[in-house]
Short mmCIF file of C-alpha atoms in Angstrom, two decimals:
data_model
loop_
_atom_site.label_atom_id
_atom_site.label_comp_id
_atom_site.label_asym_id
_atom_site.label_seq_id
_atom_site.Cartn_x
_atom_site.Cartn_y
_atom_site.Cartn_z
CA MET A 1 -1.24 -24.41 46.40
CA THR A 2 1.05 -26.38 45.28
CA HIS A 3 4.64 -23.98 45.09
CA SER A 4 7.00 -25.23 42.22
CA PRO A 5 10.62 -22.52 42.26
CA HIS A 6 12.27 -22.19 39.09
CA ALA A 7 15.05 -20.31 37.21
CA VAL A 8 17.38 -19.63 39.76
CA ALA A 9 19.83 -16.29 39.06
CA PRO A 10 22.49 -14.89 41.18
CA ARG A 11 22.03 -11.15 42.78
CA ASP A 12 25.10 -10.33 44.71
CA ASP A 13 24.20 -12.72 47.67
CA ARG A 14 20.92 -12.85 47.04
CA PRO A 15 19.96 -15.42 44.21
CA MET A 16 16.51 -15.18 43.98
CA GLU A 17 14.02 -16.99 42.00
CA ILE A 18 10.60 -17.42 40.93
CA LEU A 19 8.10 -18.81 42.59
CA VAL A 20 4.54 -20.42 41.01
CA GLY A 21 2.06 -21.07 43.62
CA TYR A 22 -1.67 -22.95 41.59
CA ASP A 23 -3.91 -24.51 42.91
CA ALA A 24 -2.62 -28.14 41.87
CA THR A 25 -6.37 -30.04 41.91
CA THR A 26 -7.35 -27.52 38.66
CA TRP A 27 -3.51 -26.37 36.87
CA ILE A 28 -1.25 -28.91 36.40
CA CYS A 29 3.11 -28.52 35.35
CA LEU A 30 4.04 -29.40 32.92
CA PRO A 31 7.41 -30.65 33.22
CA PRO A 32 10.51 -28.29 31.79
CA SER A 33 12.91 -30.80 31.86
CA TRP A 34 13.19 -34.60 33.72
CA PRO A 35 12.97 -35.34 36.42
CA HIS A 36 9.65 -34.35 37.36
CA GLN A 37 7.54 -34.26 40.32
CA GLY A 38 9.49 -37.94 41.11
CA HIS A 39 8.97 -38.80 37.39
CA GLU A 40 12.50 -39.56 35.64
CA GLY A 41 10.65 -39.29 32.75
CA PRO A 42 6.97 -38.69 29.93
CA ARG A 43 5.44 -42.37 30.70
CA SER A 44 5.58 -42.12 34.86
CA TRP A 45 4.15 -39.30 34.48
CA VAL A 46 1.69 -39.42 31.39
CA ALA A 47 -0.16 -42.45 33.87
CA ALA A 48 -0.26 -40.22 36.99
CA THR A 49 -1.51 -37.06 35.82
CA VAL A 50 -4.04 -38.70 33.73
CA ARG A 51 -5.08 -40.85 36.95
CA ASP A 52 -4.75 -37.13 39.02
CA VAL A 53 -7.58 -36.03 36.03
CA CYS A 54 -9.43 -38.70 36.41
CA THR A 55 -10.14 -39.07 39.95
CA ARG A 56 -11.33 -35.58 39.94
CA SER A 57 -13.97 -35.61 36.92
CA LEU A 58 -17.19 -36.61 37.61
CA VAL A 59 -17.52 -38.43 33.89
CA THR A 60 -14.97 -40.28 32.70
CA THR A 61 -14.37 -42.72 28.86
CA ARG A 62 -11.86 -44.48 27.45
CA ALA A 63 -12.10 -42.33 24.71
CA ASN A 64 -12.11 -38.79 27.17
CA LYS A 65 -8.49 -41.47 28.80
CA ARG A 66 -6.69 -42.08 24.75
CA TRP A 67 -7.42 -38.14 24.62
CA LEU A 68 -6.10 -36.61 27.26
CA THR A 69 -2.54 -39.67 27.47
CA ARG A 70 -2.13 -38.29 24.15
CA MET A 71 -2.42 -34.67 24.83
CA LEU A 72 -0.29 -35.27 27.81
CA GLU A 73 2.64 -37.56 25.47
CA ARG A 74 2.90 -34.11 22.99
CA LEU A 75 3.17 -31.51 25.77
CA ALA A 76 6.12 -33.75 28.08
CA ASP A 77 8.64 -33.38 25.40
CA TRP A 78 7.83 -29.36 24.83
CA GLN A 79 10.32 -27.85 26.44
CA ASP A 80 12.03 -24.83 25.50
CA GLU A 81 14.56 -22.99 27.74
CA ASN A 82 13.43 -19.54 30.19
CA GLU A 83 9.76 -21.29 29.98
CA LEU A 84 7.15 -22.78 31.88
CA LYS A 85 4.50 -24.41 31.47
CA TYR A 86 1.25 -25.39 33.09
CA LEU A 87 -2.55 -26.37 31.77
CA HIS A 88 -5.29 -25.34 33.23
CA LEU A 89 -7.72 -28.62 33.25
CA PRO A 90 -9.72 -28.94 36.45
CA SER A 91 -11.47 -32.52 35.02
CA VAL A 92 -11.40 -34.44 32.08
CA THR A 93 -14.09 -32.76 29.67
CA SER A 94 -13.31 -29.72 30.93
CA GLU A 95 -11.80 -27.00 27.86
CA PHE A 96 -8.54 -26.96 28.97
CA LEU A 97 -6.53 -24.05 28.97
CA LEU A 98 -2.47 -23.33 27.77
CA LEU A 99 -0.12 -20.72 29.85
CA ARG A 100 2.68 -19.94 29.88
CA ILE A 101 5.45 -18.20 30.75
CA GLN A 102 8.73 -17.10 29.35
CA TYR A 103 11.56 -14.47 31.32
CA ALA A 104 15.00 -13.25 31.31
CA PHE A 105 17.73 -11.63 33.14
CA CYS A 106 16.07 -7.76 33.11
CA GLU A 107 17.81 -5.57 30.29
CA GLY A 108 16.72 -1.42 29.46
CA ASP A 109 14.67 0.78 29.54
CA ARG A 110 11.05 -1.04 31.47
CA ASP A 111 8.23 0.22 29.75
CA ASP A 112 9.38 0.06 26.33
CA LEU A 113 10.73 -3.51 27.72
CA LEU A 114 7.23 -3.98 28.82
CA ARG A 115 5.51 -2.96 26.00
CA ARG A 116 7.27 -5.33 22.99
CA LEU A 117 6.75 -8.01 25.53
CA VAL A 118 3.15 -8.11 25.27
CA LEU A 119 3.28 -6.50 21.13
CA THR A 120 5.19 -9.65 20.33
CA THR A 121 3.80 -12.20 18.86
CA ASP A 122 4.11 -15.21 16.69
CA LEU A 123 -0.31 -14.71 15.89
CA ASP A 124 -1.59 -13.09 12.65
CA ALA A 125 -3.50 -10.85 15.51
CA LEU A 126 -5.75 -8.85 13.08
CA GLU A 127 -5.24 -5.55 14.08
CA PRO A 128 -2.50 -4.25 17.28
CA PRO A 129 -3.97 -4.59 20.88
CA ALA A 130 -4.79 -1.96 23.32
CA LEU A 131 -2.72 -1.58 26.35
CA GLN A 132 -3.77 -1.62 29.93
CA GLU A 133 -1.72 -1.30 33.33
CA VAL A 134 -2.52 -4.36 35.65
CA THR A 135 -1.40 -5.52 39.53
CA ALA A 136 -0.31 -8.74 40.66
CA GLN A 137 -0.36 -9.48 44.49
CA GLY A 138 3.20 -11.90 43.04
CA LEU A 139 4.83 -8.77 41.14
CA GLY A 140 3.65 -5.74 41.74
CA ARG A 141 2.47 -3.30 38.71
CA GLY A 142 2.53 -4.95 34.88
CA LEU A 143 1.46 -4.65 32.47
CA ARG A 144 -1.40 -6.35 28.91
CA GLY A 145 -2.72 -7.20 26.34
CA LEU A 146 -5.73 -8.82 24.83
CA MET A 147 -5.27 -9.59 21.09
CA ASN A 148 -7.98 -11.17 18.59
CA ALA A 149 -6.38 -14.10 15.93
CA ASP A 150 -7.00 -15.62 13.32
CA VAL A 151 -6.54 -19.30 14.07
CA THR A 152 -7.07 -22.12 11.24
CA GLY A 153 -9.40 -20.49 10.57
CA GLN A 154 -11.31 -19.23 14.18
CA LEU A 155 -10.98 -16.08 16.08
CA THR A 156 -9.54 -16.86 18.71
CA THR A 157 -8.26 -14.50 22.11
CA MET A 158 -4.84 -13.99 23.56
CA VAL A 159 -4.04 -12.47 26.35
CA VAL A 160 -0.27 -11.63 27.05
CA THR A 161 0.41 -9.79 30.40
CA ALA A 162 3.88 -8.79 31.45
CA PHE A 163 6.36 -7.69 34.33
CA ARG A 164 9.31 -6.90 35.39
CA SER A 165 10.73 -8.12 38.50
CA GLU A 166 13.86 -8.10 39.58
CA PRO A 167 16.54 -8.90 38.91
CA PHE A 168 13.63 -10.43 36.02
CA ASP A 169 11.13 -9.72 32.69
CA LEU A 170 7.96 -12.04 32.59
CA ARG A 171 5.92 -12.01 29.60
CA ILE A 172 2.96 -14.35 30.54
CA ALA A 173 0.23 -15.91 27.83
CA CYS A 174 -2.84 -17.84 27.73
CA GLU A 175 -5.24 -18.41 24.80
CA LEU A 176 -8.43 -18.36 25.86
CA GLY A 177 -10.88 -19.34 22.43
CA PRO A 178 -13.26 -17.47 21.44
CA PRO A 179 -13.88 -14.28 22.37
CA GLU A 180 -16.86 -15.31 23.92
CA ASN A 181 -14.63 -16.69 26.73
CA VAL A 182 -12.95 -13.76 28.11
CA PRO A 183 -15.45 -13.30 30.67
CA LEU A 184 -15.26 -16.27 31.78
CA LEU A 185 -11.37 -17.36 31.83
CA LEU A 186 -9.88 -14.55 32.26
CA PRO A 187 -10.14 -14.41 35.54
CA VAL A 188 -8.69 -17.69 36.23
CA VAL A 189 -5.94 -16.58 34.76
CA ASP A 190 -5.74 -13.77 36.96
CA ASP A 191 -5.79 -15.44 39.83
CA PHE A 192 -2.93 -17.54 38.54
CA ILE A 193 -0.42 -15.05 37.57
CA ASP A 194 -1.68 -14.12 41.02
CA GLY A 195 0.83 -16.38 42.57
CA ILE A 196 3.61 -16.04 41.12
CA SER A 197 6.03 -14.28 43.20
CA VAL A 198 9.86 -13.92 43.03
CA VAL A 199 11.67 -13.80 45.93
CA ARG A 200 14.94 -15.41 47.92
CA ALA A 201 16.38 -18.63 46.09
CA GLU A 202 16.42 -21.19 49.95
#
């Protein structure tokens, strides 16, 4: 299990941070800034990440190595303030999941805020998602919605889960692909979320 700390926030005399624990043999932490994981810039990080993914893949071809290189080059420079991104890619031939963790300092009524975080989307949602209470090991109680949307003419399911873990509000979103993917991929997302916690900064 790999752990990456992010977003240190003061809290009286106890600074707090978001700690993300994840399986580095199936997930890739995308660079929130440079330097990242010992790499000063995208070029060496992309090359090392391609090597890692290909090493754990049963079959690799020049074509899928080129595809992976181009994809990582695009993602390496996609950096947003107060957002962490992780790519689920067990092998170079796997369908990948992009999981995004957006965070901000706690603000307003918890229930109203979590509801707004789950319902806010740029997607063309077919209908508002049904909301359900969920619990994660490190973040406690949260709120979740599964929404179906038309993405470039294809029906796609997005799962959005929101938590309040002082001093942060977190919105965790992941596009799962076609609705039939949900039973297989939602547990993957849940397992990742269980590895997120807010702890005292060291």
